[in-house]
PDB file of C-alpha atoms and ligand atoms in Angstrom:
ATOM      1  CA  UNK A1285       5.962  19.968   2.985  1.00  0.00           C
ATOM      2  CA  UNK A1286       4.907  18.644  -0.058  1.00  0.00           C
ATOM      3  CA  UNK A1287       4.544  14.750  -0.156  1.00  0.00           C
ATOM      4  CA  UNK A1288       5.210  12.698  -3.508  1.00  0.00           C
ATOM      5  CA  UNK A1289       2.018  10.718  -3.756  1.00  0.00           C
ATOM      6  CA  UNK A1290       1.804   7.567  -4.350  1.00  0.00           C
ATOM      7  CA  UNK A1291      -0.504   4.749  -6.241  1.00  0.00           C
ATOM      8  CA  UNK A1292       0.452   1.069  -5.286  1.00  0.00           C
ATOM      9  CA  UNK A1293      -0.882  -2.050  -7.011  1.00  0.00           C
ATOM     10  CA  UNK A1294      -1.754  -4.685  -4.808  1.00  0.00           C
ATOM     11  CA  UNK A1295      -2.541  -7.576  -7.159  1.00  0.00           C
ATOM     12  CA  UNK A1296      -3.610  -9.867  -3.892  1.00  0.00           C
ATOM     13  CA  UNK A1297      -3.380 -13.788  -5.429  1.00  0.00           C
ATOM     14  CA  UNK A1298      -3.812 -12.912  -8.900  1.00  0.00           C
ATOM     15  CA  UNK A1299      -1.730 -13.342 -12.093  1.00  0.00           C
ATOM     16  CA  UNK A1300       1.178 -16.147 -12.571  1.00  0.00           C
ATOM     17  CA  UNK A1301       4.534 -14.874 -13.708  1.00  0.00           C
ATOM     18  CA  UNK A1302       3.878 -14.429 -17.254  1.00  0.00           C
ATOM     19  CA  UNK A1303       0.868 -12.735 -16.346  1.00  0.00           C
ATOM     20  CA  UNK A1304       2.837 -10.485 -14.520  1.00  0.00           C
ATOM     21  CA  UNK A1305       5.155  -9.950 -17.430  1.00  0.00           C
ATOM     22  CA  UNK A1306       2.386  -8.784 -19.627  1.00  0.00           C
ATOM     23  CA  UNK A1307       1.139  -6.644 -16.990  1.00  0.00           C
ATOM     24  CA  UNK A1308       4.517  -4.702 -16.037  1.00  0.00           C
ATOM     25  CA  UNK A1309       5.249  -4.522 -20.002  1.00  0.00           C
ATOM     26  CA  UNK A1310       1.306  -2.710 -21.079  1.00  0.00           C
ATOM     27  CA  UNK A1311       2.243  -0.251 -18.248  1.00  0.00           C
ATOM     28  CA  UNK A1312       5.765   0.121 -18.934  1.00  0.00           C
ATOM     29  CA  UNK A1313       5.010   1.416 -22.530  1.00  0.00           C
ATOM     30  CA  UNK A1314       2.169   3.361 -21.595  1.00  0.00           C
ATOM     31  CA  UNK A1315       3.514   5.201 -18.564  1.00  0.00           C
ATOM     32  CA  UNK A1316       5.225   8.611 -19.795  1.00  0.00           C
ATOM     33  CA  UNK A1317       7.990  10.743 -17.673  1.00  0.00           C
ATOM     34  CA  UNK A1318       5.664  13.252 -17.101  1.00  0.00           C
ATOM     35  CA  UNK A1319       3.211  10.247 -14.695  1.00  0.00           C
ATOM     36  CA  UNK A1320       6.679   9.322 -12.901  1.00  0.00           C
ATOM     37  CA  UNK A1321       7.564  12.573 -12.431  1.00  0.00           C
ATOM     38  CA  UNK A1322       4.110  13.465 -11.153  1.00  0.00           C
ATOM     39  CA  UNK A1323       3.921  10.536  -8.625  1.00  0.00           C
ATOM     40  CA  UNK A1324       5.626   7.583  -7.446  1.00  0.00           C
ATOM     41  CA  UNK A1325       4.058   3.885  -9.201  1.00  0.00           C
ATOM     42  CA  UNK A1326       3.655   0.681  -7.473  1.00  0.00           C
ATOM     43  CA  UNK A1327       3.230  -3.084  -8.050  1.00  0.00           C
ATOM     44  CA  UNK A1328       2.445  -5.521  -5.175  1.00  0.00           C
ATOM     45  CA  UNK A1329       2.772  -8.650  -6.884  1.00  0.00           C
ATOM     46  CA  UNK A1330       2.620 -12.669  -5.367  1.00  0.00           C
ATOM     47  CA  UNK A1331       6.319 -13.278  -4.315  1.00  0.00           C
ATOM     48  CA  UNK A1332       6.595 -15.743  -6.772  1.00  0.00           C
ATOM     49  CA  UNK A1333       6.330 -12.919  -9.639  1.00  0.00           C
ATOM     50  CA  UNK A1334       8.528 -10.738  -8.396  1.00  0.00           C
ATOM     51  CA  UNK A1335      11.770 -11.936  -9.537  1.00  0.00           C
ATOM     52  CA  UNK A1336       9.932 -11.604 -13.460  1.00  0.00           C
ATOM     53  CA  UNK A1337       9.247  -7.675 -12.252  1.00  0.00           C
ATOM     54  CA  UNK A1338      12.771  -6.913 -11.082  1.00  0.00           C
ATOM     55  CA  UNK A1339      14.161  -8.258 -14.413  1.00  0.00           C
ATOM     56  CA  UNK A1340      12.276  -6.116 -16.785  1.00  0.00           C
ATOM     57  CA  UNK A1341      12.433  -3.552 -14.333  1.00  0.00           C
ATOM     58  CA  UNK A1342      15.899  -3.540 -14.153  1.00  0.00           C
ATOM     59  CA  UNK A1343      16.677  -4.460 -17.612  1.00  0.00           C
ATOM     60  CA  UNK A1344      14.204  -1.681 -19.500  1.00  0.00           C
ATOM     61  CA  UNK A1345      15.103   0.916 -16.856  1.00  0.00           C
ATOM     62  CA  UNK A1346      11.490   1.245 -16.162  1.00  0.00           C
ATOM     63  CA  UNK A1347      11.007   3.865 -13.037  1.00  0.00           C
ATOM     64  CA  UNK A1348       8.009   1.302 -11.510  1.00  0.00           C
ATOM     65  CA  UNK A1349       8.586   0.148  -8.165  1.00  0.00           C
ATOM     66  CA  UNK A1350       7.477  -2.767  -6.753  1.00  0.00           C
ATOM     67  CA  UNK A1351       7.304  -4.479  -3.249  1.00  0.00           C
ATOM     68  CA  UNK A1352       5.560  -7.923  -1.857  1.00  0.00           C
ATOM     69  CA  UNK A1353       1.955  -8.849  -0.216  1.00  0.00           C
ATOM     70  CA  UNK A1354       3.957  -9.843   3.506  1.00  0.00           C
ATOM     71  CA  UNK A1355       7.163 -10.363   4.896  1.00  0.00           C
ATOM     72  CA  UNK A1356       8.088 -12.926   7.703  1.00  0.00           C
ATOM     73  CA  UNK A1357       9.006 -11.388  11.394  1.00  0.00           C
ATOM     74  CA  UNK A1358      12.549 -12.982  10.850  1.00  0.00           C
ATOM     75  CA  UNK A1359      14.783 -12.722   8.506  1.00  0.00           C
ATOM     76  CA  UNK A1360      16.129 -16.250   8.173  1.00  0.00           C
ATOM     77  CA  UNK A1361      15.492 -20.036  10.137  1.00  0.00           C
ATOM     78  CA  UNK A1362      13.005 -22.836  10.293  1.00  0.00           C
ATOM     79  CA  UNK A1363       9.930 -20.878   9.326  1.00  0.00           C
ATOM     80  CA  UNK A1364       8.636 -23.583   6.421  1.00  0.00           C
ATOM     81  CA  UNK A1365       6.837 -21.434   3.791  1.00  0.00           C
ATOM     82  CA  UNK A1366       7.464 -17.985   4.944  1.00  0.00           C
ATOM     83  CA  UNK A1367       9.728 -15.025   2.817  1.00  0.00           C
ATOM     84  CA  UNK A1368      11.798 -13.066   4.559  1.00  0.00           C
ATOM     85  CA  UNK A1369      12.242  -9.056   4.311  1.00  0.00           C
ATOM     86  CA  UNK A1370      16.460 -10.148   3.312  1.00  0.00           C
ATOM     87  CA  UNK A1371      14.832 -11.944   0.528  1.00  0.00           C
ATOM     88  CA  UNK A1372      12.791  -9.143  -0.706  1.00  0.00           C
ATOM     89  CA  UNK A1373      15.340  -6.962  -0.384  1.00  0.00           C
ATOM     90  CA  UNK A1374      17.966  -8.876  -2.705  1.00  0.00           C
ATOM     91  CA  UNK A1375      14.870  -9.007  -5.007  1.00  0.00           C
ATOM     92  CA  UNK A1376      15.207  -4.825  -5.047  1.00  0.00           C
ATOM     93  CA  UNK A1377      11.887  -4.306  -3.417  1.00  0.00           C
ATOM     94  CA  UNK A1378      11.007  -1.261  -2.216  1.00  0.00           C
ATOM     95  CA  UNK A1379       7.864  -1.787  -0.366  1.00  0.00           C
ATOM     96  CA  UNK A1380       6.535  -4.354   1.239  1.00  0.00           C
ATOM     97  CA  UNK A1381       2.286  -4.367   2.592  1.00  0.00           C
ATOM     98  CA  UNK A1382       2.284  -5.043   6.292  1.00  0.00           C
ATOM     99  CA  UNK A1383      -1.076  -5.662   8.082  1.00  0.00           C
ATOM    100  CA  UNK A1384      -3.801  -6.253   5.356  1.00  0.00           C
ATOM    101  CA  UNK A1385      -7.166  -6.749   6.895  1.00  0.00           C
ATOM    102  CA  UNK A1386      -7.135  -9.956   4.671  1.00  0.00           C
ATOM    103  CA  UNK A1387      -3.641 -11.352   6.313  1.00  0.00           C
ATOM    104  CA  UNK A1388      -5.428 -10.231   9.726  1.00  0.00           C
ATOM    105  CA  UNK A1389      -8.723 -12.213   9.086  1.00  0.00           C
ATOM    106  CA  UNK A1390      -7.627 -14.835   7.278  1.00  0.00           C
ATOM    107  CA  UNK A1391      -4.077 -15.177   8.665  1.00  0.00           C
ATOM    108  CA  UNK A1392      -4.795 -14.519  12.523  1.00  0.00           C
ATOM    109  CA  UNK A1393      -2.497 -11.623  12.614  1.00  0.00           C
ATOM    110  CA  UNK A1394      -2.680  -9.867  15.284  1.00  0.00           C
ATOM    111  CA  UNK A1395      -1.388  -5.932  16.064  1.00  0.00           C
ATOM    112  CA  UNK A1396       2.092  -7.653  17.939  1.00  0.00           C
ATOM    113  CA  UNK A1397       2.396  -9.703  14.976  1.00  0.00           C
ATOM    114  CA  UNK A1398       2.105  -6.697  12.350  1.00  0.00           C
ATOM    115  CA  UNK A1399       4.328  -4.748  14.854  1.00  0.00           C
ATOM    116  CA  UNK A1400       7.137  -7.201  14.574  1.00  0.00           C
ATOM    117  CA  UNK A1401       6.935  -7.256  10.548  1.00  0.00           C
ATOM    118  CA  UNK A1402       7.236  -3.446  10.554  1.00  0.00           C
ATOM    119  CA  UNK A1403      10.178  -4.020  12.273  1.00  0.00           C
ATOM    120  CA  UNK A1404      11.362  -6.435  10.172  1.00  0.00           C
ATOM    121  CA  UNK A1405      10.516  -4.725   7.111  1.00  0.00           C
ATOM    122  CA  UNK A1406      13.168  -1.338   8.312  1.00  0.00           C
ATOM    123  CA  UNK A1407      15.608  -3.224   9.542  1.00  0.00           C
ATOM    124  CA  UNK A1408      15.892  -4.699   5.988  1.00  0.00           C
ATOM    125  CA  UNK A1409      15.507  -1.464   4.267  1.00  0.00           C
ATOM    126  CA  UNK A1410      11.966  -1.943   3.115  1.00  0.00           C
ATOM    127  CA  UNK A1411       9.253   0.796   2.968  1.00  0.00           C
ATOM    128  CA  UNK A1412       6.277  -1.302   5.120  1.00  0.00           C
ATOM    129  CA  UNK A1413       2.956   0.235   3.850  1.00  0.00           C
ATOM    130  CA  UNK A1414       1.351  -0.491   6.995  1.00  0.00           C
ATOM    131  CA  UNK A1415      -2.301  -1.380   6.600  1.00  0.00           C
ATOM    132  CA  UNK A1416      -5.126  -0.324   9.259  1.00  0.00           C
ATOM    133  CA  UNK A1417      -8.768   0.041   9.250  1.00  0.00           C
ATOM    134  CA  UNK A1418     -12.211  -1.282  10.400  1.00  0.00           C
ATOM    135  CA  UNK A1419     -15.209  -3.389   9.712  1.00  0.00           C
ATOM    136  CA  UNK A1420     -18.761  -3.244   8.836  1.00  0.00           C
ATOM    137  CA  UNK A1421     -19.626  -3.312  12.672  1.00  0.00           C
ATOM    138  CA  UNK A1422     -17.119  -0.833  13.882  1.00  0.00           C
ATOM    139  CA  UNK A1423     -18.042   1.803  11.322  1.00  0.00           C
ATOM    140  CA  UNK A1424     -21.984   1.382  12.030  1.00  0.00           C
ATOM    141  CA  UNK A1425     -20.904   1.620  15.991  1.00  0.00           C
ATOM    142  CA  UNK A1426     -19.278   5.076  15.098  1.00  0.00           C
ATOM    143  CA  UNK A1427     -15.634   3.557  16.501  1.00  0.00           C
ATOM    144  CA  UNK A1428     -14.242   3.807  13.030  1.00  0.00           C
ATOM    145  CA  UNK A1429     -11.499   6.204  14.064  1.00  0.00           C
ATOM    146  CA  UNK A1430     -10.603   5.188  17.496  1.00  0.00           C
ATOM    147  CA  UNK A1431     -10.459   1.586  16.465  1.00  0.00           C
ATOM    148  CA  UNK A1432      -8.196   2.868  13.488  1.00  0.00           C
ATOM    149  CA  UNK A1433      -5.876   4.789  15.437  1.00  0.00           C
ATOM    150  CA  UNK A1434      -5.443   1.638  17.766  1.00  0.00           C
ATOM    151  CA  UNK A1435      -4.230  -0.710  15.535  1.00  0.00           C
ATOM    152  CA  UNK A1436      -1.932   2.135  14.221  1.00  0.00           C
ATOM    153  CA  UNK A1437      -0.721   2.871  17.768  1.00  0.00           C
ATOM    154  CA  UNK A1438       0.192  -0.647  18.289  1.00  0.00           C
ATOM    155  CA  UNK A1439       1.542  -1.503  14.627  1.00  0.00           C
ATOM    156  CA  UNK A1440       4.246   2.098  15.171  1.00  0.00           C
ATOM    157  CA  UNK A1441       5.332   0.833  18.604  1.00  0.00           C
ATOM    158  CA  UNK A1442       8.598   1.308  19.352  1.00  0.00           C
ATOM    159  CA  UNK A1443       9.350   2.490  15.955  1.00  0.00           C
ATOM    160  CA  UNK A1444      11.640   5.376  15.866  1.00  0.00           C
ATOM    161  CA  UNK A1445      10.479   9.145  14.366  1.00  0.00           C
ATOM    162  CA  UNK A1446      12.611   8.818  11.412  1.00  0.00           C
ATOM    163  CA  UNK A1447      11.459   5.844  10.484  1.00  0.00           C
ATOM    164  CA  UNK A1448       7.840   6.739  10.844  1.00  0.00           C
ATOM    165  CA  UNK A1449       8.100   9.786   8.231  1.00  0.00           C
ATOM    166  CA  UNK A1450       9.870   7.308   5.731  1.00  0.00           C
ATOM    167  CA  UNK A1451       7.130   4.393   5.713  1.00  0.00           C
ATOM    168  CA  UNK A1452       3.539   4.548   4.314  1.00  0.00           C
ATOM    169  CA  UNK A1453       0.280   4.193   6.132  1.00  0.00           C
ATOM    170  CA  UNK A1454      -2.929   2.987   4.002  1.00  0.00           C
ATOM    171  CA  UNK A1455      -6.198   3.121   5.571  1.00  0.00           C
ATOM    172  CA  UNK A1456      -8.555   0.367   4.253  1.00  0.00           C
ATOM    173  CA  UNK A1457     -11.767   0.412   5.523  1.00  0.00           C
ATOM    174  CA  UNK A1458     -12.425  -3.293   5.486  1.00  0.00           C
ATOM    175  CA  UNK A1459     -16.457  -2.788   3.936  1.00  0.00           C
ATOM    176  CA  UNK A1460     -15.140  -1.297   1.295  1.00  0.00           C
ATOM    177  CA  UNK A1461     -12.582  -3.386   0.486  1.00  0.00           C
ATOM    178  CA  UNK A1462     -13.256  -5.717  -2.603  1.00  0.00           C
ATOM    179  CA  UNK A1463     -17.205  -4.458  -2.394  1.00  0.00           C
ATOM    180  CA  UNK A1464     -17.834  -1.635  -5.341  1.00  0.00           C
ATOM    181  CA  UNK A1465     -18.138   0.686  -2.431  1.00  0.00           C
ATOM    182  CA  UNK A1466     -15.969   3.173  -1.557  1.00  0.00           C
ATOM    183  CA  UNK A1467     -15.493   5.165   1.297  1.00  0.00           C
ATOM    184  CA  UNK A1468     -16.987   9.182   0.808  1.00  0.00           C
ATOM    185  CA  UNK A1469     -13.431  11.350   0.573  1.00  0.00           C
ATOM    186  CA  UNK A1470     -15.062  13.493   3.345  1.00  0.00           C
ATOM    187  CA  UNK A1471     -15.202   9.526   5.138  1.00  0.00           C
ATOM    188  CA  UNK A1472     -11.749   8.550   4.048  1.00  0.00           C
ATOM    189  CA  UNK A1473     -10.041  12.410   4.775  1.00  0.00           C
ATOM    190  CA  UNK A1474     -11.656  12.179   8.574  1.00  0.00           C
ATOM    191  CA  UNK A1475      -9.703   8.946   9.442  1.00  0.00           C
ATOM    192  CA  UNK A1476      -6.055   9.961   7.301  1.00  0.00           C
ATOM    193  CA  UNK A1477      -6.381  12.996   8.886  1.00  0.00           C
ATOM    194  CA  UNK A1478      -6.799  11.635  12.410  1.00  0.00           C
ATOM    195  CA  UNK A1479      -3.922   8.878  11.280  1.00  0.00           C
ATOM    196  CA  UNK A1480      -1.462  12.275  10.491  1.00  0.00           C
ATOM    197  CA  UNK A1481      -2.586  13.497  13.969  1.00  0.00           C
ATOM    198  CA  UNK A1482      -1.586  10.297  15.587  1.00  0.00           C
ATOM    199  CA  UNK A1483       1.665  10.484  14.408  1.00  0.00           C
ATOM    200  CA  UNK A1484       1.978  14.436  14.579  1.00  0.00           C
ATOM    201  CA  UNK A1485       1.472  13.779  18.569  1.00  0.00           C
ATOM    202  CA  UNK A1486       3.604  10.421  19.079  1.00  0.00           C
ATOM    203  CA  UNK A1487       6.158  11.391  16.591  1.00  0.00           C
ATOM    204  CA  UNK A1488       6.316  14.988  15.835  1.00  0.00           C
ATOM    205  CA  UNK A1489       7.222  16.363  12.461  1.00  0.00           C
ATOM    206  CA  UNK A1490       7.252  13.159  10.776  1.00  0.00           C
ATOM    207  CA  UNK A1491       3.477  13.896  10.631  1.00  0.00           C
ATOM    208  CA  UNK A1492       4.688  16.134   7.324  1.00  0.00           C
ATOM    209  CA  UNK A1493       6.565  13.766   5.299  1.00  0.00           C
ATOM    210  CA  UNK A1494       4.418   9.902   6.269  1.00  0.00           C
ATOM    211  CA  UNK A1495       2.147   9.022   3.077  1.00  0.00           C
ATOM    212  CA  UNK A1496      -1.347   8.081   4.488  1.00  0.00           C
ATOM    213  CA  UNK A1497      -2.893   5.914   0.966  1.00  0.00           C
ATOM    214  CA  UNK A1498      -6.766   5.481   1.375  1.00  0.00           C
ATOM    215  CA  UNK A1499      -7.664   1.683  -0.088  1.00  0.00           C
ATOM    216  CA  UNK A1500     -10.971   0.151  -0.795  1.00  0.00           C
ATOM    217  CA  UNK A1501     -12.361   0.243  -4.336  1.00  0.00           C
ATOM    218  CA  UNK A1502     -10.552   2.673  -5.747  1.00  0.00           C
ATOM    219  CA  UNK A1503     -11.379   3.190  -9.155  1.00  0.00           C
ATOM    220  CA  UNK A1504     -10.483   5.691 -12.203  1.00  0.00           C
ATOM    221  CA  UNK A1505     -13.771   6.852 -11.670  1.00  0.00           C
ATOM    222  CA  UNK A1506     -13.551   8.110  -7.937  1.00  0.00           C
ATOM    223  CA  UNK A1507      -9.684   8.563  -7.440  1.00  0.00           C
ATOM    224  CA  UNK A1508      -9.622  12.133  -8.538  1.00  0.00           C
ATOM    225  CA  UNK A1509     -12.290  13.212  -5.935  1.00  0.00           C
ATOM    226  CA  UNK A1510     -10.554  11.369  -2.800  1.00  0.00           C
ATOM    227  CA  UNK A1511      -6.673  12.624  -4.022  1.00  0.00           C
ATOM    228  CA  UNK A1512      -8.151  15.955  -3.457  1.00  0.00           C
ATOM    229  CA  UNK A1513      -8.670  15.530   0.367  1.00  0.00           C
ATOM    230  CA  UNK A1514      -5.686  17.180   2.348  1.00  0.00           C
ATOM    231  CA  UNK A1515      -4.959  13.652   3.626  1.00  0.00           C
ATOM    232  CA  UNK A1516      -5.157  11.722   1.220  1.00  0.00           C
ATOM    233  CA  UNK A1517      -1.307  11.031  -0.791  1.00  0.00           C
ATOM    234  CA  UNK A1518      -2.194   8.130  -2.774  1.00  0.00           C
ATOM    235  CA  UNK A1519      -4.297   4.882  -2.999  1.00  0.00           C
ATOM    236  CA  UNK A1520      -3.658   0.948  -2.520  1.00  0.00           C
ATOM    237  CA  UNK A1521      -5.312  -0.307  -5.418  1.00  0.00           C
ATOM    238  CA  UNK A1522      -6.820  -3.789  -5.298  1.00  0.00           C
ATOM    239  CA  UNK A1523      -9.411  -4.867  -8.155  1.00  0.00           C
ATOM    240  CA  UNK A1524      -8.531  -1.684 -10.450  1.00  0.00           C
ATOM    241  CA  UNK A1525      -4.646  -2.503 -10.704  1.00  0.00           C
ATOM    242  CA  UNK A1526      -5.223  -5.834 -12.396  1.00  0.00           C
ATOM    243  CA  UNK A1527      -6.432  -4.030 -15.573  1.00  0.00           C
ATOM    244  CA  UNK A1528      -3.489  -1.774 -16.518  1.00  0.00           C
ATOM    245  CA  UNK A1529      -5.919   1.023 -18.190  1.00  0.00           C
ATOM    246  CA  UNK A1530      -7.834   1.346 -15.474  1.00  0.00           C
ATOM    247  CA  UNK A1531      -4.634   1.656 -13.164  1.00  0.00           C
ATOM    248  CA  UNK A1532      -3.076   3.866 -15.673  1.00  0.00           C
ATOM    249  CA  UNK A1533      -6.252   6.234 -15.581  1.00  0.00           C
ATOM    250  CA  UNK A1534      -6.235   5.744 -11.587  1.00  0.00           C
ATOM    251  CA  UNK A1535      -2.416   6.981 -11.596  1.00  0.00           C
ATOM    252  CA  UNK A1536      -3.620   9.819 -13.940  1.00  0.00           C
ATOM    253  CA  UNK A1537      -5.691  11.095 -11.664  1.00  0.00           C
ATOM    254  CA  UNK A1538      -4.613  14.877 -12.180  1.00  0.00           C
ATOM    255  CA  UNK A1539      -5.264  14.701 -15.294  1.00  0.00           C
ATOM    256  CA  UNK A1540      -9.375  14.019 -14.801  1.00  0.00           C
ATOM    257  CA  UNK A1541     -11.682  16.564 -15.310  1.00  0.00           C
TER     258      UNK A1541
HETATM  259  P1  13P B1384      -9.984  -3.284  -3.882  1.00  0.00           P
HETATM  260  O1  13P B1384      -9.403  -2.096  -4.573  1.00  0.00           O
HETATM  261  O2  13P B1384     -10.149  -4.469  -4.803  1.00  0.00           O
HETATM  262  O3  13P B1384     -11.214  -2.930  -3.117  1.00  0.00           O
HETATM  263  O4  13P B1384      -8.890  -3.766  -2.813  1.00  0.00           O
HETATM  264  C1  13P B1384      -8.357  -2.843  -1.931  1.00  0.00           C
HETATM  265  C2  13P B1384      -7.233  -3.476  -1.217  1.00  0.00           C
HETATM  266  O5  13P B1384      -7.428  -4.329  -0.370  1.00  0.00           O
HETATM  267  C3  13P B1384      -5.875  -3.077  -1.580  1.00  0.00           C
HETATM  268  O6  13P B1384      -4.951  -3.575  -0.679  1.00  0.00           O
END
């Protein structure tokens, strides 16, 4: 079955709201039909953007989508500071990033804790791009997958099939995250493709239709070579979506030589 890829934007704790407007305006007019045709387009701006995105969005018809950097585990109560997936939703995102190794390490969140936000992103209608992956020392150990396929096992618990082919798994190998270097494709296809086997033999056929994203340093100049692993259906984009030529060349991937 043939999956719709996908390039996301996750601008992390950059740009202010007129930043953002600048931003979702440079690639509004240089996006074609033919690139939103060809794949699905993502921002992951702060929260406190987003209501700037959905406006121009909305108002210039522009087929971008856009989601938020976390979600709370409830939707609504005494939780001073937190945004709940209700919130988002009213806002008209469609995704929302679950699990990023920087809400893990510098958050303390833990695999029950990203469980209960996957949760909370379906039940409010939100696509969770669910983020897994290891560290320096788990790669050099050789645990890369196994430790991988963990945190994916516990962040999908309880989570029913249909739900699973619907939502969107990134793989973000934490040493390459931020660093200049990026995972091989034959590195990055050997952990998506044990991610799709995961969820082939917990969940079935919804192994077909999930989008497994590879993240870490993605760049215009290396995208084209890891979107042609089997595996592979897209990228989180961290450093390279703040510049919108390089993301546009990143989202034109097919189009490199
Ligand atoms: P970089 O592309 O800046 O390495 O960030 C990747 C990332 O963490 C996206 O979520």
């Amino acid at each position: 079955m043939a999956r719709t890829p996908l390039m996301a934007g996750n601008w992390k704790m950059n740009l202010n709201h007129i930043e953002a407007i600048a931003l979702v305006q440079k690639l509004a007019y240089t996006f074609n039909t033919d690139d939103f045709s060809a794949l699905e387009i993502a921002v992951i701006p702060p929260f406190t953007d987003i209501r700037s995105v959905q406006t121009l969005v909305d108002g210039d018809k522009i087929a971008l989508k856009y989601g938020a950097q976390d979600l709370a585990k409830a939707d609504k109560g005494a939780f001073t500071g937190e945004i709940s997936g209700v919130m988002l939703a009213k806002l008209g995102c469609t995704f929302v990033i679950v699990g990023h190794s920087e809400r893990r390490q510098f958050h303390g969140e833990d695999d029950q804790t990203v469980n209960l936000k996957v949760q909370a992103a379906l039940r409010n209608g939100l696509t969770p791009i669910v983020c897994v992956g290891e560290g320096t020392e788990v790669r050099n150990a050789g645990d890369h997958v196994a430790f991988t396929l963990n945190q994916l096992k516990a962040a999908l618990s309880g989570v029913a099939a249909g739900d699973v082919a619907n939502l969107v798994v990134a793989y973000e190998p934490v040493w390459a995250i931020g660093t200049g270097e990026v995972a091989t494709p034959a590195n990055a296809q050997e952990v998506c493709g044990a991610i799709r086997n995961q969820i082939r033999e917990v969940f079935g056929s919804a192994a077909d239709q999930v989008r497994v994203l590879y993240g870490g340093s993605m760049k215009a100049d290396n995208v084209a070579a890891l979107m042609k692993e089997p595996d592979i259906d897209g990228g989180l984009v961290g450093g390279a979506s703040l510049d919108p030529d390089e993301f546009v060349s990143v989202c034109r991937y097919r189009l490199h030589p």
